[in-house]
Short mmCIF file of C-alpha atoms in Angstrom, two decimals:
data_model
loop_
_atom_site.label_atom_id
_atom_site.label_comp_id
_atom_site.label_asym_id
_atom_site.label_seq_id
_atom_site.Cartn_x
_atom_site.Cartn_y
_atom_site.Cartn_z
CA UNK A 1017 36.44 -14.12 -6.74
CA UNK A 1018 33.54 -12.06 -5.51
CA UNK A 1019 30.78 -13.80 -3.62
CA UNK A 1020 27.18 -12.77 -4.35
CA UNK A 1021 26.64 -11.63 -0.77
CA UNK A 1022 29.24 -8.88 -1.25
CA UNK A 1023 27.34 -7.55 -4.22
CA UNK A 1024 24.22 -6.62 -2.33
CA UNK A 1025 25.65 -5.86 1.11
CA UNK A 1026 25.26 -2.21 2.05
CA UNK A 1027 23.37 -1.21 -1.09
CA UNK A 1028 19.80 -1.17 0.17
CA UNK A 1029 18.32 2.26 -0.38
CA UNK A 1030 21.21 3.51 -2.56
CA UNK A 1031 21.97 7.00 -3.78
CA UNK A 1032 18.93 7.18 -6.06
CA UNK A 1033 16.64 6.34 -3.15
CA UNK A 1034 18.46 8.76 -0.88
CA UNK A 1035 18.10 11.53 -3.45
CA UNK A 1036 14.39 10.81 -3.81
CA UNK A 1037 13.90 10.84 -0.04
CA UNK A 1038 15.77 14.15 0.11
CA UNK A 1039 13.52 15.73 -2.49
CA UNK A 1040 10.45 14.33 -0.78
CA UNK A 1041 11.67 15.83 2.47
CA UNK A 1042 12.23 19.21 0.81
CA UNK A 1043 8.75 19.14 -0.71
CA UNK A 1044 7.23 18.26 2.65
CA UNK A 1045 9.23 21.00 4.34
CA UNK A 1046 8.21 23.69 1.87
CA UNK A 1047 4.61 22.55 1.83
CA UNK A 1048 4.55 22.55 5.63
CA UNK A 1049 6.01 26.08 5.75
CA UNK A 1050 3.55 27.27 3.14
CA UNK A 1051 0.71 25.55 4.98
CA UNK A 1052 1.66 27.23 8.26
CA UNK A 1053 1.91 30.63 6.59
CA UNK A 1054 -1.31 30.06 4.66
CA UNK A 1055 -3.16 29.07 7.82
CA UNK A 1056 -1.87 32.12 9.65
CA UNK A 1057 -2.77 34.45 6.81
CA UNK A 1058 -6.13 32.74 6.48
CA UNK A 1059 -6.94 33.77 10.04
CA UNK A 1060 -5.63 37.31 9.51
CA UNK A 1061 -7.42 37.75 6.18
CA UNK A 1062 -10.63 36.35 7.60
CA UNK A 1063 -10.93 38.19 10.91
CA UNK A 1064 -8.85 41.33 10.39
CA UNK A 1065 -9.02 42.23 6.70
CA UNK A 1066 -12.25 40.35 5.97
CA UNK A 1067 -10.67 39.20 2.72
CA UNK A 1068 -12.74 36.04 2.51
CA UNK A 1069 -11.93 34.97 -1.09
CA UNK A 1070 -8.19 35.27 -0.42
CA UNK A 1071 -8.50 33.36 2.85
CA UNK A 1072 -10.52 30.60 1.22
CA UNK A 1073 -8.01 30.27 -1.65
CA UNK A 1074 -5.05 30.08 0.71
CA UNK A 1075 -6.60 27.40 2.86
CA UNK A 1076 -8.09 25.30 0.06
CA UNK A 1077 -5.07 24.95 -2.23
CA UNK A 1078 -2.65 24.34 0.64
CA UNK A 1079 -4.77 21.63 2.23
CA UNK A 1080 -5.26 20.04 -1.20
CA UNK A 1081 -1.47 19.90 -1.74
CA UNK A 1082 -0.79 18.40 1.69
CA UNK A 1083 -3.52 15.81 1.20
CA UNK A 1084 -2.17 14.87 -2.23
CA UNK A 1085 1.36 14.42 -0.88
CA UNK A 1086 0.08 12.28 1.99
CA UNK A 1087 -1.94 10.03 -0.32
CA UNK A 1088 0.32 9.69 -3.38
CA UNK A 1089 3.82 10.14 -1.87
CA UNK A 1090 5.09 11.08 -5.33
CA UNK A 1091 8.19 13.28 -5.10
CA UNK A 1092 7.84 14.90 -8.53
CA UNK A 1093 4.16 15.46 -8.04
CA UNK A 1094 4.80 16.99 -4.63
CA UNK A 1095 7.48 19.29 -6.05
CA UNK A 1096 5.22 20.46 -8.87
CA UNK A 1097 2.30 20.88 -6.48
CA UNK A 1098 4.40 23.03 -4.15
CA UNK A 1099 5.68 25.24 -6.97
CA UNK A 1100 2.35 25.66 -8.73
CA UNK A 1101 0.41 26.31 -5.52
CA UNK A 1102 2.97 28.87 -4.38
CA UNK A 1103 2.78 30.62 -7.74
CA UNK A 1104 -1.02 30.50 -7.73
CA UNK A 1105 -1.25 32.02 -4.26
CA UNK A 1106 1.22 34.80 -5.12
CA UNK A 1107 -0.54 35.71 -8.36
CA UNK A 1108 -3.96 35.55 -6.73
CA UNK A 1109 -2.77 37.78 -3.87
CA UNK A 1110 -1.14 40.21 -6.32
CA UNK A 1111 -4.40 40.54 -8.24
CA UNK A 1112 -6.60 40.65 -5.13
CA UNK A 1113 -4.74 43.56 -3.54
CA UNK A 1114 -4.04 45.21 -6.93
CA UNK A 1115 -0.26 45.21 -6.39
CA UNK A 1116 -0.52 47.02 -3.06
CA UNK A 1117 0.84 46.24 0.40
CA UNK A 1118 3.55 43.57 0.45
CA UNK A 1119 2.58 41.86 -2.78
CA UNK A 1120 5.75 42.95 -4.60
CA UNK A 1121 7.90 41.27 -1.96
CA UNK A 1122 6.00 38.00 -2.35
CA UNK A 1123 6.35 38.16 -6.14
CA UNK A 1124 10.13 37.64 -6.05
CA UNK A 1125 9.88 34.86 -3.44
CA UNK A 1126 8.67 32.47 -6.13
CA UNK A 1127 12.11 32.18 -7.76
CA UNK A 1128 13.61 30.39 -4.75
CA UNK A 1129 10.84 27.80 -4.62
CA UNK A 1130 10.78 27.17 -8.39
CA UNK A 1131 14.50 26.58 -8.85
CA UNK A 1132 15.13 24.77 -5.58
CA UNK A 1133 12.37 22.19 -6.06
CA UNK A 1134 12.31 21.79 -9.85
CA UNK A 1135 15.99 22.27 -10.66
CA UNK A 1136 17.46 24.62 -13.23
CA UNK A 1137 16.02 23.02 -16.37
CA UNK A 1138 12.36 22.80 -15.36
CA UNK A 1139 12.63 25.72 -12.96
CA UNK A 1140 13.79 28.05 -15.74
CA UNK A 1141 10.77 27.21 -17.90
CA UNK A 1142 8.35 27.70 -15.02
CA UNK A 1143 9.99 30.91 -13.84
CA UNK A 1144 10.03 32.45 -17.33
CA UNK A 1145 6.31 31.64 -17.67
CA UNK A 1146 5.73 33.21 -14.26
CA UNK A 1147 7.66 36.38 -15.19
CA UNK A 1148 5.73 36.60 -18.46
CA UNK A 1149 2.44 36.31 -16.57
CA UNK A 1150 3.45 38.99 -14.07
CA UNK A 1151 4.60 41.23 -16.93
CA UNK A 1152 1.27 40.78 -18.68
CA UNK A 1153 -0.62 41.68 -15.51
CA UNK A 1154 1.46 44.82 -15.06
CA UNK A 1155 0.93 45.91 -18.68
CA UNK A 1156 -2.81 45.30 -18.51
CA UNK A 1157 -3.44 46.82 -15.09
CA UNK A 1158 -0.92 49.64 -14.77
CA UNK A 1159 -3.45 52.33 -15.61
CA UNK A 1160 -6.04 50.77 -13.30
CA UNK A 1161 -3.91 49.98 -10.25
CA UNK A 1162 -2.39 53.07 -8.59
CA UNK A 1163 0.34 51.02 -6.90
CA UNK A 1164 1.89 50.24 -10.31
CA UNK A 1165 1.93 53.76 -11.70
CA UNK A 1166 5.17 55.08 -10.10
CA UNK A 1167 8.20 54.40 -12.31
CA UNK A 1168 10.20 53.40 -9.23
CA UNK A 1169 7.75 50.58 -8.51
CA UNK A 1170 8.11 49.13 -11.98
CA UNK A 1171 11.90 49.49 -11.90
CA UNK A 1172 12.13 47.68 -8.57
CA UNK A 1173 9.72 44.95 -9.69
CA UNK A 1174 11.61 44.23 -12.93
CA UNK A 1175 14.98 44.38 -11.20
CA UNK A 1176 13.87 42.11 -8.40
CA UNK A 1177 12.36 39.52 -10.76
CA UNK A 1178 15.54 39.42 -12.85
CA UNK A 1179 17.95 39.64 -9.93
CA UNK A 1180 16.27 37.08 -7.69
CA UNK A 1181 15.77 34.78 -10.67
CA UNK A 1182 19.44 34.87 -11.62
CA UNK A 1183 20.56 34.39 -8.01
CA UNK A 1184 18.23 31.44 -7.48
CA UNK A 1185 19.27 29.93 -10.82
CA UNK A 1186 22.99 30.29 -10.06
CA UNK A 1187 22.57 28.87 -6.56
CA UNK A 1188 20.68 25.82 -7.77
CA UNK A 1189 23.02 25.38 -10.74
CA UNK A 1190 26.00 25.37 -8.39
CA UNK A 1191 24.30 22.85 -6.12
CA UNK A 1192 23.44 20.59 -9.07
CA UNK A 1193 27.00 20.72 -10.37
CA UNK A 1194 28.38 19.92 -6.91
CA UNK A 1195 25.93 17.02 -6.58
CA UNK A 1196 26.90 15.77 -10.06
CA UNK A 1197 30.58 15.78 -9.15
CA UNK A 1198 29.93 14.01 -5.86
CA UNK A 1199 27.77 11.42 -7.62
CA UNK A 1200 30.50 10.95 -10.23
CA UNK A 1201 33.05 10.30 -7.50
CA UNK A 1202 30.67 7.98 -5.67
CA UNK A 1203 29.49 6.04 -8.73
CA UNK A 1204 32.58 5.81 -10.94
CA UNK A 1205 35.78 3.87 -10.60
CA UNK A 1206 38.65 6.36 -10.63
CA UNK A 1207 41.04 4.17 -12.65
CA UNK A 1208 38.73 3.05 -15.45
CA UNK A 1209 35.94 5.63 -15.43
CA UNK A 1210 33.31 2.88 -15.53
CA UNK A 1211 30.65 2.13 -12.93
CA UNK A 1212 31.98 0.97 -9.58
CA UNK A 1213 30.54 -1.94 -7.60
CA UNK A 1214 27.88 0.06 -5.77
CA UNK A 1215 26.62 1.86 -8.84
CA UNK A 1216 26.59 -1.29 -10.95
CA UNK A 1217 24.58 -3.19 -8.34
CA UNK A 1218 22.06 -0.35 -8.07
CA UNK A 1219 21.73 -0.21 -11.85
CA UNK A 1220 21.47 -4.00 -12.04
CA UNK A 1221 18.61 -4.04 -9.53
CA UNK A 1222 16.73 -1.20 -11.24
CA UNK A 1223 17.17 -2.67 -14.71
CA UNK A 1224 16.14 -6.14 -13.57
CA UNK A 1225 12.84 -4.71 -12.28
CA UNK A 1226 12.26 -3.06 -15.66
CA UNK A 1227 13.09 -6.22 -17.58
CA UNK A 1228 10.87 -8.26 -15.29
CA UNK A 1229 7.95 -5.90 -15.89
CA UNK A 1230 8.50 -6.07 -19.67
CA UNK A 1231 9.24 -9.80 -19.82
CA UNK A 1232 12.65 -9.33 -21.47
CA UNK A 1233 15.58 -11.73 -20.87
CA UNK A 1234 19.03 -10.62 -19.76
CA UNK A 1235 22.43 -12.09 -18.99
CA UNK A 1236 25.09 -11.33 -16.42
CA UNK A 1237 28.79 -11.79 -17.16
CA UNK A 1238 31.45 -11.91 -14.44
CA UNK A 1239 35.10 -11.89 -15.47
CA UNK A 1240 38.57 -11.33 -14.15
CA UNK A 1241 42.09 -11.13 -15.57
CA UNK A 1242 44.01 -14.36 -15.66
CA UNK A 1243 47.08 -14.50 -13.41
CA UNK A 1244 46.74 -10.84 -12.50
CA UNK A 1245 48.71 -11.28 -9.28
CA UNK A 1246 51.60 -12.58 -11.36
CA UNK A 1247 51.40 -9.48 -13.57
CA UNK A 1248 51.58 -7.25 -10.51
CA UNK A 1249 54.43 -9.21 -8.95
CA UNK A 1250 56.44 -9.37 -12.18
CA UNK A 1251 55.84 -5.96 -13.74
CA UNK A 1252 54.79 -3.83 -10.78
CA UNK A 1253 51.52 -2.31 -9.64
CA UNK A 1254 51.74 0.63 -12.05
CA UNK A 1255 51.87 -1.82 -14.95
CA UNK A 1256 48.99 -3.71 -13.33
CA UNK A 1257 46.90 -0.54 -13.25
CA UNK A 1258 47.72 0.07 -16.92
CA UNK A 1259 46.58 -3.45 -17.78
CA UNK A 1260 43.29 -2.93 -15.90
CA UNK A 1261 42.71 0.41 -17.68
CA UNK A 1262 43.28 -1.12 -21.13
CA UNK A 1263 41.10 -4.15 -20.38
CA UNK A 1264 38.32 -1.79 -19.23
CA UNK A 1265 38.68 0.27 -22.41
CA UNK A 1266 38.41 -2.81 -24.62
CA UNK A 1267 35.40 -4.10 -22.68
CA UNK A 1268 33.56 -0.80 -23.04
CA UNK A 1269 34.41 -0.58 -26.74
CA UNK A 1270 33.10 -4.10 -27.32
CA UNK A 1271 29.87 -3.50 -25.40
CA UNK A 1272 29.19 -0.20 -27.15
CA UNK A 1273 29.53 -1.93 -30.50
CA UNK A 1274 26.49 -4.04 -29.61
CA UNK A 1275 23.30 -2.23 -30.65
CA UNK A 1276 21.07 -4.13 -28.23
CA UNK A 1277 23.12 -2.92 -25.29
CA UNK A 1278 24.49 0.39 -26.54
CA UNK A 1279 21.07 1.92 -27.05
CA UNK A 1280 20.48 1.70 -23.31
CA UNK A 1281 23.78 3.24 -22.22
CA UNK A 1282 26.93 1.15 -22.51
CA UNK A 1283 28.77 2.96 -19.73
CA UNK A 1284 26.24 1.87 -17.15
CA UNK A 1285 26.24 -1.76 -18.26
CA UNK A 1286 29.85 -2.62 -17.52
CA UNK A 1287 31.38 -2.09 -14.10
CA UNK A 1288 34.58 -2.75 -12.20
CA UNK A 1289 33.81 -4.62 -9.02
CA UNK A 1290 37.28 -4.11 -7.59
CA UNK A 1291 40.79 -5.30 -8.32
CA UNK A 1292 40.78 -7.15 -11.66
CA UNK A 1293 37.10 -8.17 -11.44
CA UNK A 1294 34.46 -6.82 -13.83
CA UNK A 1295 30.75 -7.37 -14.40
CA UNK A 1296 28.63 -6.81 -17.49
CA UNK A 1297 24.85 -6.76 -17.84
CA UNK A 1298 23.65 -7.83 -21.29
CA UNK A 1299 20.08 -6.87 -22.16
CA UNK A 1300 17.69 -8.80 -24.40
CA UNK A 1301 20.11 -11.69 -24.30
CA UNK A 1302 19.36 -15.43 -24.22
CA UNK A 1303 21.67 -18.30 -23.27
CA UNK A 1304 23.34 -18.80 -26.67
CA UNK A 1305 23.79 -15.06 -27.18
CA UNK A 1306 25.32 -14.71 -23.72
CA UNK A 1307 27.96 -17.31 -24.53
CA UNK A 1308 28.68 -15.72 -27.92
CA UNK A 1309 29.06 -12.24 -26.47
CA UNK A 1310 31.27 -13.47 -23.65
CA UNK A 1311 33.44 -15.22 -26.22
CA UNK A 1312 33.73 -12.01 -28.26
CA UNK A 1313 34.89 -10.23 -25.10
CA UNK A 1314 37.48 -12.92 -24.44
CA UNK A 1315 38.81 -12.60 -27.98
CA UNK A 1316 38.90 -8.81 -27.81
CA UNK A 1317 41.20 -8.95 -24.79
CA UNK A 1318 43.42 -11.81 -25.96
CA UNK A 1319 43.84 -10.59 -29.55
CA UNK A 1320 46.50 -7.95 -28.85
CA UNK A 1321 49.14 -7.75 -26.09
CA UNK A 1322 48.86 -4.76 -23.78
CA UNK A 1323 51.65 -2.19 -23.55
CA UNK A 1324 52.34 -1.70 -19.85
CA UNK A 1325 55.44 -1.09 -17.77
CA UNK A 1326 57.53 -0.48 -20.86
CA UNK A 1327 56.82 -3.87 -22.42
CA UNK A 1328 54.13 -5.91 -24.19
CA UNK A 1329 52.15 -8.16 -21.86
CA UNK A 1330 49.94 -10.99 -23.13
CA UNK A 1331 46.68 -10.70 -21.20
CA UNK A 1332 43.70 -13.04 -21.16
CA UNK A 1333 40.49 -13.18 -19.18
CA UNK A 1334 38.13 -15.85 -17.88
CA UNK A 1335 34.38 -15.29 -17.91
CA UNK A 1336 31.21 -16.71 -16.42
CA UNK A 1337 28.07 -15.86 -18.42
CA UNK A 1338 24.62 -16.71 -17.10
CA UNK A 1339 21.33 -16.06 -18.90
CA UNK A 1340 18.43 -15.29 -16.58
CA UNK A 1341 14.69 -15.29 -16.88
CA UNK A 1342 13.38 -11.89 -15.69
CA UNK A 1343 10.86 -13.76 -13.54
CA UNK A 1344 13.67 -15.22 -11.42
CA UNK A 1345 12.93 -14.05 -7.90
CA UNK A 1346 16.33 -14.39 -6.26
CA UNK A 1347 18.99 -12.04 -7.66
CA UNK A 1348 21.64 -13.79 -5.61
CA UNK A 1349 20.92 -16.99 -7.55
CA UNK A 1350 21.96 -15.23 -10.77
CA UNK A 1351 25.09 -13.86 -9.15
CA UNK A 1352 26.03 -17.19 -7.60
CA UNK A 1353 25.62 -19.03 -10.90
CA UNK A 1354 27.73 -16.49 -12.81
CA UNK A 1355 30.40 -16.80 -10.12
CA UNK A 1356 30.29 -20.60 -10.35
CA UNK A 1357 30.66 -20.51 -14.13
CA UNK A 1358 33.60 -18.10 -13.85
CA UNK A 1359 35.28 -20.48 -11.41
CA UNK A 1360 34.65 -23.39 -13.80
CA UNK A 1361 36.26 -21.42 -16.66
CA UNK A 1362 39.33 -20.80 -14.54
CA UNK A 1363 39.48 -24.44 -13.46
CA UNK A 1364 39.40 -25.53 -17.12
CA UNK A 1365 42.67 -23.73 -17.81
CA UNK A 1366 41.66 -20.03 -17.95
CA UNK A 1367 41.26 -17.86 -21.06
CA UNK A 1368 37.84 -19.51 -21.36
CA UNK A 1369 34.10 -18.89 -21.08
CA UNK A 1370 31.72 -20.72 -18.80
CA UNK A 1371 28.09 -20.23 -19.88
CA UNK A 1372 24.76 -21.43 -18.56
CA UNK A 1373 21.42 -20.38 -17.11
CA UNK A 1374 20.33 -19.36 -13.63
CA UNK A 1375 17.56 -21.92 -13.50
#
């Protein structure tokens, strides 16, 4: 059986935290680059071009964004601040110089920032709004701003906005898809398709914090397949894998049938810890309900033999179900109690449920 220490070992600061730190780092990097550029252009615009409003805008919005990131340390807020400030500076510069000088080059730069920091879904919305704003400025000011009057200028501007937008979108979309596939490989068990140990523990910790904040009870069920080593030795490891896959399928089907759990994502609530060991997190579940649900899982597995290795194999499971108060401080106490109850079920003759509370 799996000891509670193995559950939490090596999972501090998991993939979700790593992803957040990565995005925070990107936001800091982009804001730092923008701040350095803004400071440099502030000096140039102040002492060389005497463009005081532009210099003041560059310095004020950039310092405000850096201060906000330092105080709040909110990754989404930092990403939005970076994107919106970049867009604001570009539009302000475009208007201030009336589309002259290098303003057209800066206009297309926005696509990279928007998609890279906000992703394709939010980045597309922001970029389309940005393109619409730039198009409106061009339509309203073309007769007034000489730099916009040549047809070649408009052609290049439209082409660059579309081209750079599509390139940035495709690049970020490819990166997101690659990250999704890597996360799928890292978070999912290859044999059963359900959450693996690491992902289940991360989800368990996150969900427990939510339940604790909302004062909602939960239960943890640990289970394994009775005499699984005998199945492997008698029928072969291929048949053993087939048994595990069918057991996982029946567990997921039984969990999804439960409205209280299914509404919060059944796939994430049942995980394979390794070998023939599984864990299930039951939400909004008290002690009596935990025992009843564990019993329904036991019956679902035992009801029908499993076709594996060219024959029908009678398979049963033993379960330990522990109901926990969300105020319980020590997660390991919940895990240890579920493990103890599972051991008691096996000691009683297997194909049984051990149920109790963590307190």
